[in-house]
XYZ file of C-alpha atoms in Angstrom:
605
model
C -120.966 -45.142 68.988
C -121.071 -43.459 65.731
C -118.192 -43.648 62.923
C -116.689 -41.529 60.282
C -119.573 -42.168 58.055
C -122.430 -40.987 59.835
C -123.054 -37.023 61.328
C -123.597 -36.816 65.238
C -127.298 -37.200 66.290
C -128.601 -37.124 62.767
C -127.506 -40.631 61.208
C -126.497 -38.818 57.832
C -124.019 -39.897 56.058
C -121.001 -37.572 55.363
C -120.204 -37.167 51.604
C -116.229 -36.441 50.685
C -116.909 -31.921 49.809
C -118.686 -32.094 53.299
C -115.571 -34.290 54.983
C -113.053 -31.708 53.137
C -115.389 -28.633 54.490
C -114.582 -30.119 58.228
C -110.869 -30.509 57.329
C -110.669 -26.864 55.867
C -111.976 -25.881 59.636
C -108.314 -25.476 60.359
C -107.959 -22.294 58.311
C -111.009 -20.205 60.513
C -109.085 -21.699 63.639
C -111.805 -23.756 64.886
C -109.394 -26.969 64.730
C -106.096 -24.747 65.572
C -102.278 -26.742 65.796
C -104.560 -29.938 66.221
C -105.099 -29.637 62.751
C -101.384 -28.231 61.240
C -98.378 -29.353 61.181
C -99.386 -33.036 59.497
C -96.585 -32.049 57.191
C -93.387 -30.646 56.939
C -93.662 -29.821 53.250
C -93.381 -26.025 52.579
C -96.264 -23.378 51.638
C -96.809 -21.970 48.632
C -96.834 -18.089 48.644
C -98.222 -15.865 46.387
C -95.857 -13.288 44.729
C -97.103 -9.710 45.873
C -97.438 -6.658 43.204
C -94.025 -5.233 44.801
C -91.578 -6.203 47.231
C -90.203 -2.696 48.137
C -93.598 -0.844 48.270
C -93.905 2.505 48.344
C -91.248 4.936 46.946
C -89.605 7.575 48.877
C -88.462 10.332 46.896
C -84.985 10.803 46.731
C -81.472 8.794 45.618
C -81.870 7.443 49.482
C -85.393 6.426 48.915
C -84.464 4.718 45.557
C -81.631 3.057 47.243
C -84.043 1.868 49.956
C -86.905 0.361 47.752
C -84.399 -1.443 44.977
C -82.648 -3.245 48.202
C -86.124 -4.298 48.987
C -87.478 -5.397 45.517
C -83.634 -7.229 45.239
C -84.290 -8.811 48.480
C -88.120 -9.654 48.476
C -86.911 -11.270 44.468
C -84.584 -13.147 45.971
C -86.549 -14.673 48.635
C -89.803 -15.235 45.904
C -86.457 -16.577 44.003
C -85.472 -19.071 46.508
C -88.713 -20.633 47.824
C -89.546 -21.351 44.307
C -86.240 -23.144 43.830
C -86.462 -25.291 47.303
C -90.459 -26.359 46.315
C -90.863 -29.643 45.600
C -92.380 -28.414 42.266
C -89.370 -27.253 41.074
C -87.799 -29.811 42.583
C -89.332 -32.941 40.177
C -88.995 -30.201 37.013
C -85.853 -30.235 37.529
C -85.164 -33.769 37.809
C -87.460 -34.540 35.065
C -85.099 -32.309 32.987
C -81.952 -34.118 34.223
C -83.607 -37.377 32.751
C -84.219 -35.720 29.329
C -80.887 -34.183 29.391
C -79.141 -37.428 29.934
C -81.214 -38.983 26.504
C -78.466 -37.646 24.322
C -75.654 -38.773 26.214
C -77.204 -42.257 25.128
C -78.053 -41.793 21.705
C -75.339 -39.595 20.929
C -71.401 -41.251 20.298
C -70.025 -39.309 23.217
C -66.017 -37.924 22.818
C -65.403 -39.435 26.774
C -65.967 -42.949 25.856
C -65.179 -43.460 21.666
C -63.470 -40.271 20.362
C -63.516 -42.543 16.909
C -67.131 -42.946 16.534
C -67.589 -38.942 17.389
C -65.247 -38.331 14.230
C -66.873 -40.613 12.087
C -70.303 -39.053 13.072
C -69.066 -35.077 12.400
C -67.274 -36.578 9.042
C -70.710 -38.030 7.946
C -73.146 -34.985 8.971
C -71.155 -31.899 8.544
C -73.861 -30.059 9.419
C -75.826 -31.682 12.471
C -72.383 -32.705 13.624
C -71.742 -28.750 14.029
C -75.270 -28.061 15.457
C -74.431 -30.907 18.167
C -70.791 -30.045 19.070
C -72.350 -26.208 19.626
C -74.900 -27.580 22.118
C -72.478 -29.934 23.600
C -74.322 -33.150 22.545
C -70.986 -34.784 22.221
C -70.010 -34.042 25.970
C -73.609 -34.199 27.670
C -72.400 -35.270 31.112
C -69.879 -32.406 31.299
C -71.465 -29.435 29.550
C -72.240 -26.027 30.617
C -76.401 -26.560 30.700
C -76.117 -30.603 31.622
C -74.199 -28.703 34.843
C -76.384 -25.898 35.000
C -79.051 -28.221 35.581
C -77.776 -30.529 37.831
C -76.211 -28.301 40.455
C -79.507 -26.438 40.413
C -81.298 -30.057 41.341
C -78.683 -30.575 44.048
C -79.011 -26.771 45.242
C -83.244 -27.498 45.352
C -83.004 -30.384 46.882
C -80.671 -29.230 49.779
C -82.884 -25.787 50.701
C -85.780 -28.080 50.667
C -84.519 -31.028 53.481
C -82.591 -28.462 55.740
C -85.654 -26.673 56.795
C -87.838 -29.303 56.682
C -85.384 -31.833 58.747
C -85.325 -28.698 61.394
C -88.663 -28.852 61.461
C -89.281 -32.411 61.809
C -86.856 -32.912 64.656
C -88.982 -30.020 66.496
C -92.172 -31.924 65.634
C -90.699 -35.025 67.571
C -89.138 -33.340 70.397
C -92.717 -32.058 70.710
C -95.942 -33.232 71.999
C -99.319 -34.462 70.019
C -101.475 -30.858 70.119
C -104.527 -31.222 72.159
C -107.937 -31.629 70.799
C -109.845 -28.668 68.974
C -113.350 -27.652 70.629
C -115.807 -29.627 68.183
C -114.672 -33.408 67.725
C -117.521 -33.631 65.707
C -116.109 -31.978 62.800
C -113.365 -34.155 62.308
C -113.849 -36.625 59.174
C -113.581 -39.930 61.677
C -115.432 -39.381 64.862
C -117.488 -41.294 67.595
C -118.965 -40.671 70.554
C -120.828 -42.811 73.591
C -122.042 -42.369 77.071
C -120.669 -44.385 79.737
C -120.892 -45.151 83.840
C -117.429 -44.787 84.081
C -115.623 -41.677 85.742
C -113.905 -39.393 82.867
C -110.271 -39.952 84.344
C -111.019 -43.642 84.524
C -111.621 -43.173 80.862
C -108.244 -41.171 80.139
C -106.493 -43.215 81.909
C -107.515 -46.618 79.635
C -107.226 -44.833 76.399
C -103.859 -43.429 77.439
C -103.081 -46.855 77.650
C -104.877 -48.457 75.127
C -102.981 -45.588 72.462
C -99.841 -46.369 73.800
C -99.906 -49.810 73.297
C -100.757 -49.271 69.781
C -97.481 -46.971 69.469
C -99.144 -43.611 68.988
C -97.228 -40.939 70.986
C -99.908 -39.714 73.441
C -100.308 -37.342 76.302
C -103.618 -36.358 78.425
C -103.896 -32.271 77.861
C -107.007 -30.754 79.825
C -109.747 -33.120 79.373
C -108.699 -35.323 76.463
C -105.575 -37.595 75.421
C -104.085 -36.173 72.275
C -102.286 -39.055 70.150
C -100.129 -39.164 66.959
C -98.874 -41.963 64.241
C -97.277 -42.162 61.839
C -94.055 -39.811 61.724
C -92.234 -42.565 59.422
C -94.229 -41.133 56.464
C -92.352 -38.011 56.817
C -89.213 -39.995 57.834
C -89.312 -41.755 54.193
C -89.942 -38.581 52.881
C -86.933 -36.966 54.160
C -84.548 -40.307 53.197
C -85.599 -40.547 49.977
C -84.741 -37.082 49.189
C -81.375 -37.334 50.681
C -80.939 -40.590 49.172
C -81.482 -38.388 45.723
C -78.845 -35.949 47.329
C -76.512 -39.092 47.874
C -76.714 -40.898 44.513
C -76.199 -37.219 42.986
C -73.276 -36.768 44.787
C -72.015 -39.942 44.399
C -72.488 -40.404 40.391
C -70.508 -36.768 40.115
C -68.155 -38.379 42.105
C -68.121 -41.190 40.478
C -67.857 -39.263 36.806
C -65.189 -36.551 37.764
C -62.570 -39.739 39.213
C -63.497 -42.754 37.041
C -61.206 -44.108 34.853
C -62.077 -47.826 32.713
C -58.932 -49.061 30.617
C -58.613 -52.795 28.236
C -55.729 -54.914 28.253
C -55.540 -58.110 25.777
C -53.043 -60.569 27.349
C -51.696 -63.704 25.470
C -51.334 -66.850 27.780
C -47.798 -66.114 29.727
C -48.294 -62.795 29.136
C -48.436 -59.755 31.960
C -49.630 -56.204 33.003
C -48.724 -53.766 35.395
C -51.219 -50.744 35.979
C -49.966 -48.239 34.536
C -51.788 -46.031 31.697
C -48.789 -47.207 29.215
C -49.621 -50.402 29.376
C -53.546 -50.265 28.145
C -54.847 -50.924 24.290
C -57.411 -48.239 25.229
C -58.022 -46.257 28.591
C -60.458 -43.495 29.239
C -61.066 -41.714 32.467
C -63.077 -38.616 34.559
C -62.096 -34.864 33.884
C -60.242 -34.967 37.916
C -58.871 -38.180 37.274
C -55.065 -38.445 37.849
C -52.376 -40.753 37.443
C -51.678 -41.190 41.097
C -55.155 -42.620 41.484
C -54.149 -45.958 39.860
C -54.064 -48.667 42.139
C -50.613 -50.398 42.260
C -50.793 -53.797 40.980
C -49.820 -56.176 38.429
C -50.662 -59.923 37.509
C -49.992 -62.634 34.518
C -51.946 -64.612 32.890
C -51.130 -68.351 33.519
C -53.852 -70.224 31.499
C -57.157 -69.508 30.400
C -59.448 -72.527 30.321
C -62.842 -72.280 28.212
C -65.393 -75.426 27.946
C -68.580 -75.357 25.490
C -71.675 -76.991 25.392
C -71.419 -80.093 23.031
C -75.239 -80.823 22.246
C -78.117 -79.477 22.951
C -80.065 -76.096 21.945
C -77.039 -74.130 23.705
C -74.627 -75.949 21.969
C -71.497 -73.712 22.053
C -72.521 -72.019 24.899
C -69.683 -71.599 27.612
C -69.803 -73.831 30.856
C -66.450 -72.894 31.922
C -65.033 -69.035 31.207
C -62.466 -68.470 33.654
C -58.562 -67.215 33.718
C -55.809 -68.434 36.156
C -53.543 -65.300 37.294
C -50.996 -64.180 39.646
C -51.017 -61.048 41.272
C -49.497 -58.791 43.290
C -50.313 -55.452 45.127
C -47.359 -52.542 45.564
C -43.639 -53.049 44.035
C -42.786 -55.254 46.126
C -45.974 -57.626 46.889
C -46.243 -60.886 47.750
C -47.352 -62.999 44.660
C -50.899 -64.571 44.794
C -52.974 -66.972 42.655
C -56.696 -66.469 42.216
C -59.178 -66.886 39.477
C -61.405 -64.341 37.232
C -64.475 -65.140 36.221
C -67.093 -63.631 34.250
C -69.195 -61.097 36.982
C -66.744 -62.605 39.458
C -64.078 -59.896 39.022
C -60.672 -59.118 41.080
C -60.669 -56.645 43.316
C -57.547 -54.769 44.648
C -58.020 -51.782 46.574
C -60.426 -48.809 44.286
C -60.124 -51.586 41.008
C -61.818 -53.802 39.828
C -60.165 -56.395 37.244
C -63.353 -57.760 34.792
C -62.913 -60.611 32.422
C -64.434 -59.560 29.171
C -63.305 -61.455 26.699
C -61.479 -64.434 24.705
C -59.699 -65.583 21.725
C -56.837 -67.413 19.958
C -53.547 -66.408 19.858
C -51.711 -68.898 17.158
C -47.793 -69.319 17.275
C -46.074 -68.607 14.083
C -42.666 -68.350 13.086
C -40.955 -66.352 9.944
C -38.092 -67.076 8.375
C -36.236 -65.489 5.332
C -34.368 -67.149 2.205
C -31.547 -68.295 4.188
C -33.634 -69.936 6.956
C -33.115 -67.469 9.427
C -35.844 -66.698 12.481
C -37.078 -63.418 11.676
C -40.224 -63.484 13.919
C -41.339 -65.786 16.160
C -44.730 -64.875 18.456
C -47.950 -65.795 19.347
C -50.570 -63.386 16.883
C -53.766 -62.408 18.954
C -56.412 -63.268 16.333
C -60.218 -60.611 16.828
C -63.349 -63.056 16.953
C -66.092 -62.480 14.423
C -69.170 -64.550 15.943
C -69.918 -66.685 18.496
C -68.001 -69.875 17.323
C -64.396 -67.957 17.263
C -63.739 -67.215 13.399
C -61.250 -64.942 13.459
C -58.916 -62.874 11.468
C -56.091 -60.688 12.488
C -52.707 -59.808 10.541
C -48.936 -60.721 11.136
C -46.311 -57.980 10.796
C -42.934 -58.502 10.376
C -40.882 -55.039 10.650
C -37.355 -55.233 11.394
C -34.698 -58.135 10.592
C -36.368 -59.526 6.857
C -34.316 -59.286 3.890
C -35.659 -60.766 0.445
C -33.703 -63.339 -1.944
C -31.771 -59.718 -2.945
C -30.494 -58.927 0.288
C -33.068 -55.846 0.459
C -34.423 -54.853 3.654
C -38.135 -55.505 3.436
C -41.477 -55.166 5.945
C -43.708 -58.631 5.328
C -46.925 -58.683 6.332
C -49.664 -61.728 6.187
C -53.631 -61.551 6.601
C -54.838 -64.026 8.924
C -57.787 -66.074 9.168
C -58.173 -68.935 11.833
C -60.892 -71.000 12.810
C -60.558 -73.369 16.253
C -62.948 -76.100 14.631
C -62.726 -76.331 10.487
C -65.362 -77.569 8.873
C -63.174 -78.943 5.924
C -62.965 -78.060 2.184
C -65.817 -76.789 0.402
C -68.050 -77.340 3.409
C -68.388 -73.824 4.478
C -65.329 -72.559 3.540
C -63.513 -70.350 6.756
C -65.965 -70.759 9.273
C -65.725 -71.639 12.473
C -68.369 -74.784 13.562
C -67.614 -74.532 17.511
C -65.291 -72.788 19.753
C -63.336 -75.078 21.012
C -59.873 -76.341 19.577
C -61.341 -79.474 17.190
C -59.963 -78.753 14.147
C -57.692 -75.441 13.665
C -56.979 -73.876 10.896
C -55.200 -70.823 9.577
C -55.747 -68.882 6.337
C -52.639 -66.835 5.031
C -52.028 -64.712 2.098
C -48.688 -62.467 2.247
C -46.793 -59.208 1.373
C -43.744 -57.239 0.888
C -43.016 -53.875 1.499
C -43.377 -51.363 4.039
C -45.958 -51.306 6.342
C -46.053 -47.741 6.669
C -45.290 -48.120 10.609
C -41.982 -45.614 10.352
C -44.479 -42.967 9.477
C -45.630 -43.092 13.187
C -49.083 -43.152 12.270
C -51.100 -45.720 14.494
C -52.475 -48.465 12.938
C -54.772 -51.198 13.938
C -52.651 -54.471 15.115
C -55.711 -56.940 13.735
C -55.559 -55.375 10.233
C -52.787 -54.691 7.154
C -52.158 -51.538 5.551
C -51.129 -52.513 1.605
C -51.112 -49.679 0.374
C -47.434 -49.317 0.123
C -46.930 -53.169 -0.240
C -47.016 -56.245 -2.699
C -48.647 -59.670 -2.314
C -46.597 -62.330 -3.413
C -47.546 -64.021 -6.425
C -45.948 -67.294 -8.088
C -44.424 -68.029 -11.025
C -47.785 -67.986 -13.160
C -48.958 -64.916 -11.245
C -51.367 -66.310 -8.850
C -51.669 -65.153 -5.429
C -49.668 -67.218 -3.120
C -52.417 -68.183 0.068
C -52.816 -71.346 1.968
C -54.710 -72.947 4.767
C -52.252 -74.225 7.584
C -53.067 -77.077 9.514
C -50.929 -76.930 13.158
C -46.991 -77.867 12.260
C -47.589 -76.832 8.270
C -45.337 -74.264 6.402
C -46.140 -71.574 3.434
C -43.083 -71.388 1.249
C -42.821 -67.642 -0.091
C -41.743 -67.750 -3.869
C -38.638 -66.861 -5.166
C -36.439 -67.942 -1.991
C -38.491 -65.088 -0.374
C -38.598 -67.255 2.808
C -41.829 -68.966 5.018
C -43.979 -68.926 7.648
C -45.021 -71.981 10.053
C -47.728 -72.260 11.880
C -45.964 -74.214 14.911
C -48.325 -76.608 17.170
C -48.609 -74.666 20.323
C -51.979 -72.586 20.081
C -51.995 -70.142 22.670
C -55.093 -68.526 24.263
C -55.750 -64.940 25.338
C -58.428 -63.369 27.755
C -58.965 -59.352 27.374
C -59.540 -58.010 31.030
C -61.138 -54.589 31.590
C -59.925 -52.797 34.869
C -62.160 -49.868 36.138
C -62.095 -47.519 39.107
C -65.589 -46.104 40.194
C -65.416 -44.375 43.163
C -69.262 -43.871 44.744
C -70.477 -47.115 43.178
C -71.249 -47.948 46.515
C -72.839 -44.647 47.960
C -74.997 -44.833 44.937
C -76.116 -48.619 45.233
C -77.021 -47.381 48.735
C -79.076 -44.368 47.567
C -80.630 -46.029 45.301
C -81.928 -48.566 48.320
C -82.714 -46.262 50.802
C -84.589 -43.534 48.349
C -86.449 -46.931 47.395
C -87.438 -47.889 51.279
C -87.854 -43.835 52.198
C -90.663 -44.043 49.053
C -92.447 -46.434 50.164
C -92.597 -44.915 53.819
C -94.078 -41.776 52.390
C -96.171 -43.939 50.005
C -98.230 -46.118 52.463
C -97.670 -45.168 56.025
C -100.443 -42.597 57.040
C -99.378 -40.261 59.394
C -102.719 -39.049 61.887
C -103.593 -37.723 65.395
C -106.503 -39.258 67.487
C -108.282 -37.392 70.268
C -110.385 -39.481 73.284
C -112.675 -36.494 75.360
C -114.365 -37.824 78.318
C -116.325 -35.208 80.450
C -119.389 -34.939 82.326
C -122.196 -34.271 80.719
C -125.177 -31.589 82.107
C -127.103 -35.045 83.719
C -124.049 -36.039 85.384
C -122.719 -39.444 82.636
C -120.086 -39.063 81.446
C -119.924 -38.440 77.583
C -116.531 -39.819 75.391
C -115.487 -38.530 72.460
C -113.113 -39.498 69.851
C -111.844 -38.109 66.655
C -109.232 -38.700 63.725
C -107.520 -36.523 61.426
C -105.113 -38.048 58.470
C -102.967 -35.928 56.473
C -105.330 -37.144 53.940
C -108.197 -39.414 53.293
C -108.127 -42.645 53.744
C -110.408 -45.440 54.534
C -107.901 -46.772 57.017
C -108.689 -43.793 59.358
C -112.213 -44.524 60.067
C -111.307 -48.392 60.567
C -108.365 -46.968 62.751
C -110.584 -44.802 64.699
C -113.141 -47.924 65.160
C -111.067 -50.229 66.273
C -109.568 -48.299 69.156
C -113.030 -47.215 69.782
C -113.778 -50.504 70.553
C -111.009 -51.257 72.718
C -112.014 -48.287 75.083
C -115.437 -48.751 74.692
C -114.592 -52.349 76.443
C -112.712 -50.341 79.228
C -115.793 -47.731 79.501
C -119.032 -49.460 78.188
C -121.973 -47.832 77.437
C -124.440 -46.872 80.100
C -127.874 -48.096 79.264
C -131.188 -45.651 79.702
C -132.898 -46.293 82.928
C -136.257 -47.211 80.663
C -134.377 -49.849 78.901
C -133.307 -51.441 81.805
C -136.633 -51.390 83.637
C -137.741 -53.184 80.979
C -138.436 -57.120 81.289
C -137.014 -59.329 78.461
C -137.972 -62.675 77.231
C -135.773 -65.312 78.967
C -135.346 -67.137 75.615
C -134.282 -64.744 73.897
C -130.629 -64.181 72.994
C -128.866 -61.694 75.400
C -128.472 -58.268 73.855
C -124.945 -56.575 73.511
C -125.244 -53.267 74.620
C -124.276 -50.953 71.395
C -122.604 -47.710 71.161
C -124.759 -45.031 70.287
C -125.064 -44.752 66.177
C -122.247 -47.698 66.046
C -121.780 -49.270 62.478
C -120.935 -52.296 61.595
């Protein structure tokens, strides 16, 4: 029994040009269908001189060649588009086009920072909003590019899924004419009859899940159709995730909310700080719900290397779904989000909100609220400003705006020991910084402002008596007196705490986590299964034994093949042994010595 290495009858070894020679056997017809169809994977074709030919004279005969030149273009056009080729170009140029969108401030997600970056390059911010580097994900040649992917990757798995099905509902081809060619073969004589022989590898190839069939005087056999199975899922898995992220991008919409302890939110676009959302987004896509936050509850690390670090990071809500829902209680945590219907409700992040109350010259509440204060760092210093625009008047009966910079820190480290910075998050030691003004805030000009910090450019800080600026740090119950019977501000003993909670809808999040899986599992199909065919020929040779055959043919080389092809070899070659020569057996052996295993016929080991 010889094996893919050595030639029949001669013992030589095959090298990989001569193996390749064998395999190119196909194109003189020698191996015939046994040796196409491995793949379903299209052929290149060579673009002829000219699609219409030959010219007949004449406006008819012009007519007739330019509809075949348009034609035979836009064929040549087409199976360049659907090659695989083209194909990986193009998504090679999707990933380069989407570098931008990540280096680039982008006008869909911070409109500020694209303003900022055109007000400080005047020129490259020009050059980019020409190209569309400030829109990547919706411009014209970001587009161009993508619906040509999805447009390649569609003419390339319709055919080729046709074509696959047929190759199933078919049958393995038989064998070609000369075994021997193949790049795995071996071969034997045996005592047993040639449909005995069939029969066992039949049998033998079935139980090793090949799809076989016994054509003429051989069993034809094939393996290995998951490799083009992968091949086909992955690229509709590609066809999936692209249809799911322009899905995803054209109805998205993210918004932030910052809610103070006791505090609410319906879903509604008037009630975000910030919302962004997809070019088909609209506002009957928003999910009906609201919820309030109850408490938020926040516990650090007290020793230790990760000393500050959060153990607990949660907040207590109620929600409801609809007008008219029943009220539920549940808990956000970080990654553990709330999920009503399309939304998602994230908890992103957390601060202090301290109470403070205002009153004028005559004692009088002017403002009394808790003032969401922005963290700085890690330990919760954080600054923010307190405006107070309607109901002051000064010792003059005047109608004023006030206004106060904020600093607070939850833990103080005391006086002169590192002045307004926060040692640890928690609530140790609070403190709040204050310096104020007088004036107007410039918020009747309708002009948005920032809510964590003052505009004084129309106002006055107050000053005392010898013209120093009036500040102090407040411990929790303390009061700043303004000068001149210009009123004061408490800080009152109830701290309250707020969480900021992000709500997105991404619709195809899923169909794209799924993609992503199966194009993952469909590569690695196509990556390491080897699809082959296997032919067994017994017949009877001219002395009247009867002479087996069998052969292997992979898509491509492999060493697998050849083991393949040896170990089934062996399992028939059990079924059909081989036939020793009549001199051999004639011939007496030494009773000591160890019985001899009769030996296929150029078998290697």
């Amino acid at each position: 029994m010889s094996t893919t290495d050595t030639d029949t009858g001669t013992g030589r070894t095959k090298d990989p040009a001569t193996a390749k020679r064998h395999i190119g056997v196909s194109a003189d017809g020698e191996l015939g269908e046994a040796g196409s169809q491995l793949s379903t994977a299209p052929v290149d074709t060579a673009v002829p001189g000219s699609f219409g030919g030959s010219r007949a004279p004449g406006a008819l005969g012009w007519l007739t060649w330019t509809g075949r030149e348009v034609v035979g273009w836009a064929r040549w056009f087409w199976r360049q588009l659907t090659s695989m080729r083209v194909a990986l170009i193009l998504l090679f140029l999707l990933s380069l086009g989407a570098i931008p969108g990540s280096l680039i401030p982008q006008s869909g997600t911070d409109a500020q920072k694209v303003a900022d970056f055109k007000d400080a390059h005047s020129v490259l911010g020009s050059v980019y909003d020409k190209l569309g580097l400030f829109h990547v994900y919706s411009s014209v040649w970001f587009s161009a590019i993508y619906i040509l992917l999805f447009v390649s990757l569609i003419g390339c798995i319709v055919p080729r899924t046709w074509q696959f099905v047929g190759q199933l509902r078919g049958r393995p081809p038989g064998a070609p004419k000369r075994l021997n060619r193949l790049p795995a073969y071996a071969t034997w004589r045996t005592g047993a009859e040639p449909e005995q022989v069939r029969e066992a590898a039949l049998k033998i190839l079935k139980q090793r899940r090949f799809r076989a069939h016994i054509e003429k005087d051989a069993v034809a056999a094939e393996k290995g159709y998951l490799r083009e199975t992968g091949n086909l899922l992955f690229h509709i898995a590609l066809i999936v995730m692209l249809v799911a992220f322009a899905w995803g991008q054209l109805f998205k919409s993210e918004g932030n909310k910052l809610i103070v302890e006791g505090g609410g939110f319906s879903n509604t676009i008037s009630q975000y700080d910030d919302f962004k959302s997809g070019n088909l987004f609209s506002t009957d896509d928003l999910t009906p719900f609201s919820f309030n936050l109850k408490k938020f509850t926040g516990t650090y690390e007290r020793t230790g290397p990760n000393k500050g670090t959060p153990r607990t990071y949660q907040a207590d809500i109620t929600y409801s779904v609809g007008a008219y829902g029943k009220k539920k209680k549940t808990t956000v945590k970080v990654n553990e989000p709330l999920k009503i219907g399309d939304s998602k409700v994230y908890l992103t992040a957390h601060g202090y909100a301290p109470v403070v109350t205002v009153r004028d010259g005559k004692g009088n509440v002017v403002y009394h609220d808790a003032v969401p204060m922005l963290p700085l760092d890690p330990n919760v210093t954080s600054q923010g400003a307190i405006k107070v625009m309607d109901g002051y008047r000064n010792a003059q009966g005047t109608s004023e705006q006030l206004g106060f910079s904020a600093f607070f820190v939850p833990t103080f480290a005391g006086a002169g020991k590192g002045d307004m910075f926060s040692q640890f998050p928690a609530l140790d030691f609070p403190v709040l910084a204050l310096s104020g003004f007088h004036g107007s805030l410039g918020v009747d000009a309708g002009i948005p402002q920032n809510v964590y910090q003052l505009d004084t450019s129309k106002m006055k800080q107050f000053k005392d008596a010898k013209g120093n600026i009036v500040k102090a740090r407040l411990l929790p119950g303390e009061t700043m007196k303004l000068p001149n019977g210009a009123g004061s501000i408490t800080f009152d003993k109830g701290i309250k705490e707020w969480a900021n909670f992000q709500v997105t809808q991404q619709p195809g999040s899923d169909w794209a986590l799924i993609g992503a899986f199966t194009a993952i599992f469909g590569l690695a199909g196509s990556l390491f299964i080897q699809r082959r065919r296997v032919w067994v020929r017994a017949t009877t040779g001219a002395d009247g034994v009867t002479v087996v055959e069998m052969a292997g043919l992979g898509r491509s080389e492999s060493a697998k093949l050849p083991e393949e092809l040896g170990d089934l070899a062996a399992l028939v070659h059990d079924q059909a042994p081989t036939k020793p020569d009549t001199d051999e057996a004639a011939v007496e052996t030494d009773p000591d010595a160890e019985p001899s295993v009769p030996a296929a016929e150029g078998a290697e080991k």
